[in-house]
Amino acid sequence: MRTFEIKSPVYIKSGFTVVGPKEGDGNFGDCFDIVLKDDLWCEKSYEKCESKMHRDAITGAIKKAGLQKEDIDILIGGDLLNELSSTSLAARNFPTAFLGLYNACSTFGESMIVGAMLISGGYANTVTCSTSSHFSSAERQYRFPLELGNQRPPTAQWTVTGAGCTVLSAEKPKLINEQVYDDDIIAIDDSMNLDPKDVEKYKKSIEKQKGLINKDKSNIIEDNFHKEMNDYIKTNSHCVKVTGGTIGRVIDLGIDDEANMGAAMAPAACETILTHFKESGRDPGYYDGIFTGDLGRFGKETLQYLLSKEGITLPDYYMDTGASYYTPEQKTFQGGSGAGCVNTAFNGYILKRMQRGELKRVLIVPTGALLNKDTPLQKETIPGIAHAFTLESENFL
Amino acid sequence: MIDRIEYQKYVSDNQPKSPMVRTLIAAFIVGGIICCIGEGIGDILKLIFKDMSEKDVATWESCIMIFLGSFFTALGLYDKLGHYAGGGSIIPITGFANSVTSPAMEYNREGVFFGICAKMFVIAGPIIVFGVTASFIVGFIGYFVV
């Protein structure tokens, strides 16, 4: 039995996202808390920038939940870099227990499942689930140098530059206005014994970003989006709880093209969704929001084809966060991928919709392709994995 | 679940493919233009230095093209050209310069020794190895036959 139900309630206290400029121009552009103006964020390398984004996503989420660093019991998170370097480097800023996880792009699903289980089992009271990815650091690790003049194949996906964090807690969240002020984020840096010059630079970069946070986006492509999405003044009318999930199995159907990860991940997503419906006795109509991680446009079609062969039709509102992440004009071909993709789409878009009561019952299936740079060279095929977790929103009153 | 072979067939039949005609035409035109620029530089060299031998002109021409390839890589323009032209900008000597300069730029954050110097030939390494080996074999044969 891979499907489980969370017995004692686990609430989502807050979600916080930091993304790069390209993501800010994408379809979810209005939904993010911080959109960076450049993808180095005053740092010397992309890895340092990713770690900083990760750190600030965690700190932002803790602030947004109205908590202090000391109130968190366990940090749970991961990223795509070797030995989880950006997560570990971010975690050294917190006086908290840390669990590092890796399941490629589905790490966010894994961390939510682990976090919810820990709280439900009574082993922790408040945990943070965070992941991050950065286009430039992932390119260098998995593919070629940025300036190399090669062509990306049409099945390629674009690693999302973004970090997000969700705070899970056994306590019900309070009815609060969800805005985090920029001052809060600057205050974070003061406590970290940084060089005064760096703090100055940091403040300046925040100043520049102020204008970007509430940027108006009128030409949104997908129908699923609502313009008032990021109306910060609105208070949340609902609170969201994690109700259960299905832990994925590693599935390998022999795809060996590392530029076609959607096809490698789709069978795993299909298997997890089938198992979830079978073991929970539910059908797709039970949920009013079904989201997969980062299958991309072709992977989404493949998943729908695989499920239709098993006699399951996903409803019209089914959405792949990777496929919907960027606009077609951004030339990412299949859309977004990476550990930050489903995470920032969830914390920025899905969670906010649930908190407004627009979505009641949601199934989220983050997917991951499990490869490193050497396995395809050693003629290995690419296995995929997908974890599912379910959320429900309930009215505060 | 679907059969392994059936799934692989589905993927190879249905996955989006590169637009052959557009990419080939783009590669032909851009590659041709790069070679024309090279020839033009050779002609200008011949005009300026009238008593330079044909061999020296070719060497200087290659040096200038390598410089231009690295220069536009450093400006961040060569990869944009590469996204558009593909093989058209990879095959000429400027593409080779790009494949050496781009890792050098990428890894300069790990320091000069283990960063730039160690990683500079990550992509161009095989070309150099094959080039040296091939020239050694040809030279060996040439020495005994001719």
Coordinates of C-alpha atoms in Angstrom, one line a residue:
Chain A
M1 CA 0.0 0.0 0.0
R2 CA 1.7 3.2 -1.1
T3 CA -1.2 5.5 -0.6
F4 CA -1.6 7.0 2.9
E5 CA -3.9 9.4 4.6
I6 CA -2.8 12.0 7.1
K7 CA -4.8 11.3 10.3
S8 CA -4.2 14.3 12.5
P9 CA -4.5 17.6 10.5
V10 CA -1.4 19.1 8.9
Y11 CA -1.9 22.7 7.9
I12 CA 0.0 24.8 5.4
K13 CA 1.0 28.0 7.2
S14 CA 2.5 29.9 4.4
G15 CA 4.4 29.6 1.1
F16 CA 7.1 31.9 -0.3
T17 CA 8.7 32.1 -3.7
V18 CA 11.8 33.8 -5.1
V19 CA 12.3 33.5 -8.9
G20 CA 14.5 34.8 -11.7
P21 CA 13.7 37.4 -14.3
K22 CA 12.6 35.0 -17.0
E23 CA 10.1 33.3 -14.7
G24 CA 8.8 36.7 -13.8
D25 CA 7.9 37.2 -17.4
G26 CA 6.3 33.8 -17.6
N27 CA 2.6 32.9 -17.1
F28 CA 2.8 32.8 -13.3
G29 CA 4.7 36.1 -13.3
D30 CA 2.3 37.9 -11.0
C31 CA 2.1 35.2 -8.4
F32 CA 5.6 35.2 -7.1
D33 CA 6.7 37.0 -3.9
I34 CA 10.1 38.2 -5.3
V35 CA 11.1 38.4 -8.9
L36 CA 14.8 39.1 -9.3
K37 CA 16.1 41.5 -11.8
D38 CA 19.2 39.6 -12.7
D39 CA 19.9 35.9 -12.1
L40 CA 23.1 36.5 -10.1
W41 CA 21.6 38.6 -7.4
C42 CA 24.8 40.4 -6.5
E43 CA 26.6 37.1 -6.0
K44 CA 29.8 35.8 -7.6
S45 CA 28.4 32.5 -9.0
Y46 CA 25.1 31.0 -9.9
E47 CA 25.4 28.4 -7.2
K48 CA 25.8 31.1 -4.6
C49 CA 22.8 32.8 -6.0
E50 CA 20.7 29.6 -5.9
S51 CA 21.7 29.1 -2.3
K52 CA 20.8 32.7 -1.4
M53 CA 17.4 32.3 -3.1
H54 CA 16.8 29.1 -1.2
R55 CA 17.8 30.8 2.1
D56 CA 15.5 33.7 1.5
A57 CA 12.6 31.5 0.4
I58 CA 12.8 29.7 3.7
T59 CA 13.2 32.9 5.7
G60 CA 10.4 34.6 3.8
A61 CA 8.1 31.7 4.4
I62 CA 8.9 31.7 8.1
K63 CA 8.2 35.4 8.3
K64 CA 5.0 35.1 6.4
A65 CA 3.8 32.4 8.8
G66 CA 4.4 34.9 11.6
L67 CA 7.1 32.6 13.1
Q68 CA 10.7 33.0 14.2
K69 CA 13.6 30.8 13.0
E70 CA 13.7 29.1 16.3
D71 CA 10.1 28.0 16.0
I72 CA 10.9 25.6 13.1
D73 CA 11.7 22.0 14.2
I74 CA 13.1 20.6 11.0
L75 CA 14.1 22.0 7.6
I76 CA 13.3 19.6 4.8
G77 CA 14.6 20.3 1.4
G78 CA 16.7 19.6 -1.6
D79 CA 17.9 20.8 -5.0
L80 CA 19.5 19.5 -8.2
L81 CA 23.2 20.3 -7.5
N82 CA 25.8 17.7 -6.5
E83 CA 25.5 16.8 -2.8
L84 CA 22.6 19.2 -2.4
S85 CA 25.1 22.0 -2.1
S86 CA 22.7 24.9 -2.4
T87 CA 20.3 23.5 0.2
S88 CA 23.0 22.6 2.7
L89 CA 24.7 26.0 2.3
A90 CA 21.3 27.7 2.9
A91 CA 20.6 25.5 5.9
R92 CA 23.7 26.6 7.7
N93 CA 21.9 29.9 8.4
F94 CA 19.2 28.3 10.5
P95 CA 19.5 26.9 14.1
T96 CA 17.4 24.0 13.1
A97 CA 17.5 20.2 12.3
F98 CA 18.0 19.6 8.6
L99 CA 17.0 16.7 6.4
G100 CA 18.3 16.8 2.8
L101 CA 16.3 15.0 0.2
Y102 CA 16.9 14.2 -3.5
N103 CA 14.3 13.0 -6.0
A104 CA 15.3 15.3 -8.9
C105 CA 12.4 17.5 -9.9
S106 CA 10.0 15.7 -7.6
T107 CA 11.9 16.6 -4.5
F108 CA 9.2 19.1 -3.5
G109 CA 6.6 16.3 -3.5
E110 CA 8.9 14.1 -1.4
S111 CA 9.6 16.9 1.1
M112 CA 5.9 17.6 1.5
I113 CA 5.2 14.0 2.1
V114 CA 8.0 13.5 4.6
G115 CA 7.1 16.8 6.4
A116 CA 3.4 15.9 6.6
M117 CA 4.2 12.4 7.9
L118 CA 6.6 13.8 10.6
I119 CA 4.0 16.2 11.8
S120 CA 1.1 13.8 11.7
G121 CA 3.2 11.2 13.6
G122 CA 3.9 13.7 16.3
Y123 CA 7.6 13.9 15.7
A124 CA 7.6 17.6 14.8
N125 CA 5.4 20.5 15.2
T126 CA 6.5 22.9 12.4
V127 CA 8.6 22.0 9.4
T128 CA 9.7 23.9 6.3
C129 CA 9.6 22.1 2.9
S130 CA 11.8 23.9 0.4
T131 CA 13.5 23.2 -2.9
S132 CA 15.4 25.3 -5.4
S133 CA 16.9 25.1 -8.9
H134 CA 18.8 27.6 -11.1
F135 CA 18.9 27.5 -14.9
S136 CA 22.6 28.4 -15.1
S137 CA 23.9 26.1 -12.4
A138 CA 21.8 23.2 -13.7
E139 CA 23.0 23.8 -17.3
R140 CA 26.6 23.7 -16.1
Q141 CA 26.1 20.5 -14.1
Y142 CA 24.0 18.5 -16.5
R143 CA 24.7 20.0 -20.0
F144 CA 27.1 22.4 -21.6
P145 CA 28.6 25.8 -20.7
L146 CA 26.1 28.7 -21.1
E147 CA 28.0 30.4 -23.9
L148 CA 28.5 27.3 -26.0
G149 CA 26.7 27.9 -29.4
N150 CA 24.8 24.7 -29.6
Q151 CA 21.2 24.1 -30.4
R152 CA 18.6 22.9 -27.9
P153 CA 16.4 20.1 -29.3
P154 CA 12.7 20.7 -29.5
T155 CA 12.0 18.2 -26.7
A156 CA 14.3 20.2 -24.3
Q157 CA 12.9 21.8 -21.1
W158 CA 14.1 25.0 -19.4
T159 CA 15.3 24.6 -15.8
V160 CA 13.3 27.1 -13.7
T161 CA 15.4 29.7 -11.7
G162 CA 13.5 29.7 -8.5
A163 CA 13.2 28.7 -4.9
G164 CA 10.1 28.2 -2.9
C165 CA 9.3 27.1 0.6
T166 CA 6.2 25.9 2.4
V167 CA 5.7 25.9 6.1
L168 CA 3.8 23.0 7.4
S169 CA 2.4 23.0 11.0
A170 CA 0.1 21.1 13.3
E171 CA -1.4 24.4 14.3
K172 CA -4.1 26.0 12.3
P173 CA -2.9 29.2 10.6
K174 CA -4.3 32.6 11.7
L175 CA -6.3 34.8 9.4
I176 CA -3.7 37.2 8.3
N177 CA -2.9 39.5 5.5
E178 CA -0.3 37.6 3.5
Q179 CA 2.0 40.4 2.4
V180 CA 5.6 40.2 3.5
Y181 CA 7.1 43.6 3.4
D182 CA 10.5 44.2 1.8
D183 CA 11.8 45.5 5.1
D184 CA 11.4 42.0 6.5
I185 CA 13.7 40.6 3.9
I186 CA 16.4 43.3 4.5
A187 CA 16.2 42.6 8.2
I188 CA 17.1 39.0 7.4
D189 CA 20.4 40.0 6.1
D190 CA 21.3 42.2 9.0
S191 CA 21.2 39.3 11.3
M192 CA 23.6 37.2 9.3
N193 CA 26.9 39.1 9.9
L194 CA 27.4 40.1 6.3
D195 CA 29.8 42.7 5.0
P196 CA 28.2 46.1 5.1
K197 CA 29.0 46.6 1.4
D198 CA 27.0 43.4 0.6
V199 CA 24.1 44.6 2.6
E200 CA 24.1 47.9 0.8
K201 CA 24.1 46.1 -2.6
Y202 CA 21.4 43.8 -1.3
K203 CA 19.2 46.7 -0.3
K204 CA 19.7 48.3 -3.6
S205 CA 18.7 45.2 -5.4
I206 CA 15.5 44.9 -3.3
E207 CA 14.7 48.6 -4.1
K208 CA 14.9 47.7 -7.8
Q209 CA 12.7 44.7 -7.3
K210 CA 9.9 46.6 -5.5
G211 CA 8.5 47.7 -8.7
L212 CA 8.6 44.3 -10.2
I213 CA 6.6 42.5 -7.5
N214 CA 3.2 43.8 -8.5
K215 CA 3.9 44.0 -12.3
D216 CA 0.7 43.9 -14.3
K217 CA 0.4 41.0 -16.8
S218 CA -2.4 41.4 -19.2
N219 CA -1.4 38.9 -22.0
I220 CA -1.7 35.6 -20.2
I221 CA -2.0 32.7 -22.5
E222 CA -3.6 29.8 -20.5
D223 CA -7.3 30.0 -19.6
N224 CA -6.6 28.7 -16.1
F225 CA -5.2 32.0 -14.9
H226 CA -7.0 34.8 -13.2
K227 CA -5.7 38.3 -13.3
E228 CA -6.5 39.2 -9.7
M229 CA -4.3 36.2 -8.8
N230 CA -1.7 38.3 -7.0
D231 CA -3.9 40.8 -5.2
Y232 CA -2.0 41.1 -2.0
I233 CA -4.6 43.2 -0.2
K234 CA -7.1 40.3 -0.2
T235 CA -7.0 38.3 2.9
N236 CA -7.2 34.5 2.8
S237 CA -10.6 33.1 3.4
H238 CA -9.5 29.4 3.6
C239 CA -6.8 27.4 5.2
V240 CA -5.2 24.5 3.4
K241 CA -4.3 21.1 4.9
V242 CA -2.4 18.2 3.6
T243 CA -4.6 15.2 3.6
G244 CA -2.6 12.4 2.1
G245 CA -0.6 11.1 -0.8
T246 CA 1.0 8.3 -2.8
I247 CA 4.7 7.6 -2.7
G248 CA 6.0 6.9 -6.2
R249 CA 7.8 4.0 -7.6
V250 CA 10.8 4.2 -10.0
I251 CA 9.6 3.4 -13.5
D252 CA 11.9 2.9 -16.4
L253 CA 10.5 2.3 -19.9
G254 CA 13.8 2.6 -21.6
I255 CA 13.9 6.2 -22.7
D256 CA 17.6 7.1 -23.2
D257 CA 17.4 10.6 -24.5
E258 CA 18.4 13.0 -21.8
A259 CA 16.9 15.9 -23.8
N260 CA 13.5 14.3 -23.6
M261 CA 12.8 14.0 -19.9
G262 CA 9.0 14.5 -20.3
A263 CA 8.8 11.1 -22.0
A264 CA 11.0 9.5 -19.3
M265 CA 8.8 10.9 -16.5
A266 CA 5.3 10.4 -18.0
P267 CA 5.1 6.6 -17.2
A268 CA 6.0 7.2 -13.6
A269 CA 3.4 9.9 -13.3
C270 CA 0.9 7.6 -15.0
E271 CA 1.7 4.8 -12.6
T272 CA 1.5 7.0 -9.5
I273 CA -1.9 8.5 -10.6
L274 CA -3.3 5.0 -11.3
T275 CA -2.1 3.7 -8.0
H276 CA -3.5 6.7 -6.2
F277 CA -7.0 6.3 -7.7
K278 CA -7.0 2.6 -7.2
E279 CA -5.8 2.6 -3.6
S280 CA -7.9 5.6 -2.5
G281 CA -11.0 4.5 -4.4
R282 CA -11.3 8.0 -5.9
D283 CA -11.7 9.1 -9.5
P284 CA -10.4 12.3 -11.3
G285 CA -13.7 14.0 -10.7
Y286 CA -13.1 14.0 -6.9
Y287 CA -10.5 16.7 -7.3
D288 CA -11.2 20.1 -8.6
G289 CA -7.5 20.7 -9.4
I290 CA -5.0 18.1 -10.8
F291 CA -1.5 19.3 -11.4
T292 CA 1.6 17.4 -12.5
G293 CA 5.1 18.6 -12.0
D294 CA 7.2 19.3 -15.0
L295 CA 6.3 16.9 -17.8
G296 CA 6.4 19.6 -20.4
R297 CA 4.0 19.9 -23.3
F298 CA 4.9 16.6 -24.9
G299 CA 5.1 14.8 -21.6
K300 CA 1.6 16.1 -20.7
E301 CA 0.3 14.7 -24.0
T302 CA 2.1 11.4 -23.3
L303 CA 0.6 11.1 -19.8
Q304 CA -2.9 11.8 -21.1
Y305 CA -2.3 9.1 -23.8
L306 CA -1.0 6.6 -21.2
L307 CA -3.9 7.2 -18.9
S308 CA -6.5 7.0 -21.7
K309 CA -5.1 3.5 -22.5
E310 CA -5.9 2.6 -18.9
G311 CA -9.4 4.1 -19.2
I312 CA -8.8 7.3 -17.2
T313 CA -9.5 10.7 -18.8
L314 CA -8.1 13.6 -17.0
P315 CA -10.5 16.6 -16.8
D316 CA -10.1 19.8 -18.7
Y317 CA -8.7 21.6 -15.7
Y318 CA -5.7 19.2 -15.5
M319 CA -2.6 21.3 -15.8
D320 CA 1.1 20.6 -16.0
T321 CA 3.0 23.3 -14.2
G322 CA 6.1 22.9 -16.4
A323 CA 4.1 23.1 -19.6
S324 CA 2.3 26.2 -18.4
Y325 CA 5.2 27.9 -16.8
Y326 CA 6.5 30.0 -19.7
T327 CA 4.8 31.7 -22.6
P328 CA 5.5 30.2 -26.1
E329 CA 7.3 33.5 -27.0
Q330 CA 10.0 32.7 -24.4
K331 CA 11.2 29.8 -26.6
T332 CA 11.7 27.2 -23.9
F333 CA 10.2 24.6 -26.2
Q334 CA 8.6 22.1 -23.7
G335 CA 8.3 24.5 -20.8
G336 CA 9.9 24.6 -17.4
S337 CA 11.5 21.8 -15.3
G338 CA 13.7 21.6 -12.2
A339 CA 13.1 21.3 -8.5
G340 CA 12.0 24.9 -8.4
C341 CA 9.3 24.5 -11.1
V342 CA 6.4 22.7 -9.3
N343 CA 7.5 24.3 -6.0
T344 CA 7.2 27.9 -7.2
A345 CA 4.1 27.2 -9.2
F346 CA 2.5 25.6 -6.1
N347 CA 3.5 28.3 -3.6
G348 CA 2.8 31.1 -6.0
Y349 CA -0.3 30.0 -7.9
I350 CA -2.0 26.8 -6.5
L351 CA -1.7 27.6 -2.8
K352 CA -3.0 31.1 -3.3
R353 CA -6.0 29.9 -5.2
M354 CA -6.7 27.4 -2.5
Q355 CA -6.4 30.0 0.2
R356 CA -9.0 32.0 -1.6
G357 CA -11.3 29.0 -1.8
E358 CA -11.2 28.7 -5.6
L359 CA -9.9 25.2 -5.3
K360 CA -11.2 22.8 -2.7
R361 CA -9.5 19.4 -3.3
V362 CA -6.3 19.3 -5.2
L363 CA -4.0 16.5 -6.3
I364 CA -0.4 17.4 -7.1
V365 CA 2.0 15.0 -8.7
P366 CA 5.6 16.4 -9.0
T367 CA 7.7 14.3 -11.3
G368 CA 11.4 13.7 -11.6
A369 CA 13.9 12.2 -14.0
L370 CA 16.6 10.3 -12.2
L371 CA 19.8 10.8 -14.1
N372 CA 23.2 12.4 -13.7
K373 CA 25.7 13.6 -16.3
D374 CA 27.4 10.2 -16.5
T375 CA 24.6 7.7 -16.6
P376 CA 23.5 8.4 -20.2
L377 CA 27.2 8.2 -21.3
Q378 CA 27.4 4.7 -19.7
K379 CA 24.4 3.7 -21.8
E380 CA 21.9 3.7 -19.0
T381 CA 18.3 4.5 -19.6
I382 CA 16.5 7.3 -17.6
P383 CA 14.2 6.2 -14.9
G384 CA 11.4 8.5 -13.7
I385 CA 9.6 8.9 -10.4
A386 CA 6.5 10.8 -9.3
H387 CA 5.1 11.4 -5.9
A388 CA 1.5 12.5 -5.3
F389 CA 0.1 14.5 -2.4
T390 CA -3.4 15.8 -1.9
L391 CA -4.6 19.0 -0.3
E392 CA -7.9 20.3 0.9
S393 CA -9.0 23.8 1.7
E394 CA -11.5 24.5 4.4
N395 CA -13.1 27.8 5.4
F396 CA -11.8 29.6 8.4
L397 CA -15.2 30.3 9.8
Chain B
M1 CA 0.8 -0.2 -17.9
I2 CA 2.0 0.1 -21.5
D3 CA 4.5 -2.3 -22.9
R4 CA 8.2 -1.1 -23.0
I5 CA 8.7 -1.4 -26.8
E6 CA 5.3 0.0 -27.6
Y7 CA 6.0 3.0 -25.4
Q8 CA 9.4 3.7 -27.1
K9 CA 7.7 3.5 -30.5
Y10 CA 5.0 5.9 -29.3
V11 CA 7.6 8.4 -28.1
S12 CA 9.8 8.2 -31.2
D13 CA 6.7 8.6 -33.5
N14 CA 5.2 11.4 -31.6
Q15 CA 7.9 13.5 -30.1
P16 CA 8.4 17.0 -31.6
K17 CA 11.1 17.0 -34.2
S18 CA 13.5 19.7 -35.4
P19 CA 12.2 21.6 -38.4
M20 CA 14.7 20.1 -40.9
V21 CA 14.3 22.6 -43.8
R22 CA 14.6 25.7 -41.6
T23 CA 17.6 24.5 -39.7
L24 CA 19.4 23.3 -42.8
I25 CA 18.9 26.6 -44.6
A26 CA 19.9 28.6 -41.6
A27 CA 23.0 26.5 -41.1
F28 CA 23.9 26.8 -44.8
I29 CA 23.5 30.6 -44.9
V30 CA 25.2 31.4 -41.6
G31 CA 28.1 28.8 -42.2
G32 CA 28.5 30.3 -45.7
I33 CA 28.6 33.8 -44.4
I34 CA 31.3 32.9 -41.8
C35 CA 33.4 31.3 -44.5
C36 CA 33.0 34.3 -46.7
I37 CA 34.1 36.6 -43.9
G38 CA 37.2 34.3 -43.6
E39 CA 37.9 34.5 -47.3
G40 CA 37.4 38.3 -47.2
I41 CA 40.0 38.6 -44.4
G42 CA 42.4 36.5 -46.4
D43 CA 41.9 38.8 -49.5
I44 CA 42.4 41.9 -47.4
L45 CA 45.6 40.5 -45.9
K46 CA 46.9 39.7 -49.4
L47 CA 46.2 43.3 -50.4
I48 CA 47.9 44.9 -47.4
F49 CA 51.0 42.5 -47.2
K50 CA 51.7 41.9 -50.9
D51 CA 54.8 39.7 -50.4
M52 CA 53.3 37.4 -47.8
S53 CA 53.2 33.7 -48.8
E54 CA 49.9 31.9 -49.3
K55 CA 50.6 29.7 -46.3
D56 CA 51.2 32.7 -44.0
V57 CA 48.0 34.3 -45.2
A58 CA 46.0 31.2 -44.3
T59 CA 47.6 31.0 -40.9
W60 CA 46.9 34.7 -40.1
E61 CA 43.4 34.3 -41.4
S62 CA 42.7 31.4 -39.0
C63 CA 44.2 33.4 -36.1
I64 CA 41.9 36.3 -36.8
M65 CA 38.8 34.0 -37.2
I66 CA 39.7 32.3 -33.9
F67 CA 40.0 35.7 -32.2
L68 CA 36.6 36.8 -33.6
G69 CA 35.0 33.5 -32.4
S70 CA 36.3 34.0 -28.9
F71 CA 35.5 37.7 -28.9
F72 CA 31.9 37.2 -29.8
T73 CA 31.6 34.4 -27.3
A74 CA 32.8 36.7 -24.6
L75 CA 30.3 39.3 -25.7
G76 CA 27.6 36.7 -25.3
L77 CA 26.5 36.8 -28.9
Y78 CA 27.9 33.6 -30.4
D79 CA 25.6 31.3 -28.4
K80 CA 22.6 33.3 -29.7
L81 CA 23.9 32.8 -33.3
G82 CA 24.4 29.1 -32.5
H83 CA 20.8 28.7 -31.3
Y84 CA 19.7 29.9 -34.7
A85 CA 22.3 28.5 -37.0
G86 CA 23.2 25.2 -35.3
G87 CA 25.9 23.3 -37.3
G88 CA 26.5 26.4 -39.5
S89 CA 28.3 28.2 -36.6
I90 CA 29.7 25.0 -34.9
I91 CA 31.7 23.6 -37.9
P92 CA 33.8 26.6 -38.9
I93 CA 36.9 27.4 -36.8
T94 CA 35.0 30.1 -35.0
G95 CA 32.8 27.4 -33.5
F96 CA 36.0 25.6 -32.3
A97 CA 37.1 28.9 -30.6
N98 CA 33.6 29.1 -29.0
S99 CA 33.9 25.6 -27.6
V100 CA 37.2 26.5 -25.9
T101 CA 36.3 30.0 -24.7
S102 CA 32.8 29.1 -23.3
P103 CA 34.0 26.5 -20.7
A104 CA 36.9 28.9 -19.8
M105 CA 34.3 31.6 -19.1
E106 CA 32.0 29.2 -17.3
Y107 CA 34.6 27.8 -14.9
N108 CA 36.6 30.9 -14.1
R109 CA 34.7 31.0 -10.8
E110 CA 36.6 27.9 -9.7
G111 CA 39.9 29.7 -10.0
V112 CA 42.6 29.9 -12.7
F113 CA 44.3 26.5 -12.1
F114 CA 41.5 24.0 -11.5
G115 CA 38.9 26.2 -13.2
I116 CA 39.9 27.8 -16.4
C117 CA 43.0 25.7 -17.2
A118 CA 41.6 22.3 -16.2
K119 CA 38.1 22.8 -17.8
M120 CA 39.0 24.7 -20.9
F121 CA 39.1 21.6 -23.2
V122 CA 36.1 19.9 -21.8
I123 CA 34.4 20.1 -25.1
A124 CA 37.2 20.7 -27.5
G125 CA 39.4 18.0 -26.0
P126 CA 38.2 15.1 -28.2
I127 CA 38.7 17.2 -31.4
I128 CA 42.3 18.0 -30.3
V129 CA 43.1 14.4 -29.5
F130 CA 41.7 13.1 -32.8
G131 CA 43.4 15.9 -34.7
V132 CA 46.8 15.1 -33.2
T133 CA 46.4 11.4 -33.6
A134 CA 45.3 11.7 -37.2
S135 CA 48.1 14.0 -38.1
F136 CA 50.6 11.7 -36.5
I137 CA 49.3 8.7 -38.5
V138 CA 49.3 10.7 -41.7
G139 CA 52.8 12.0 -41.0
F140 CA 54.0 8.5 -40.3
I141 CA 52.6 7.1 -43.5
G142 CA 53.8 10.1 -45.5
Y143 CA 57.4 9.8 -44.1
F144 CA 57.7 6.2 -45.3
V145 CA 55.7 6.4 -48.6
V146 CA 56.9 9.7 -49.9

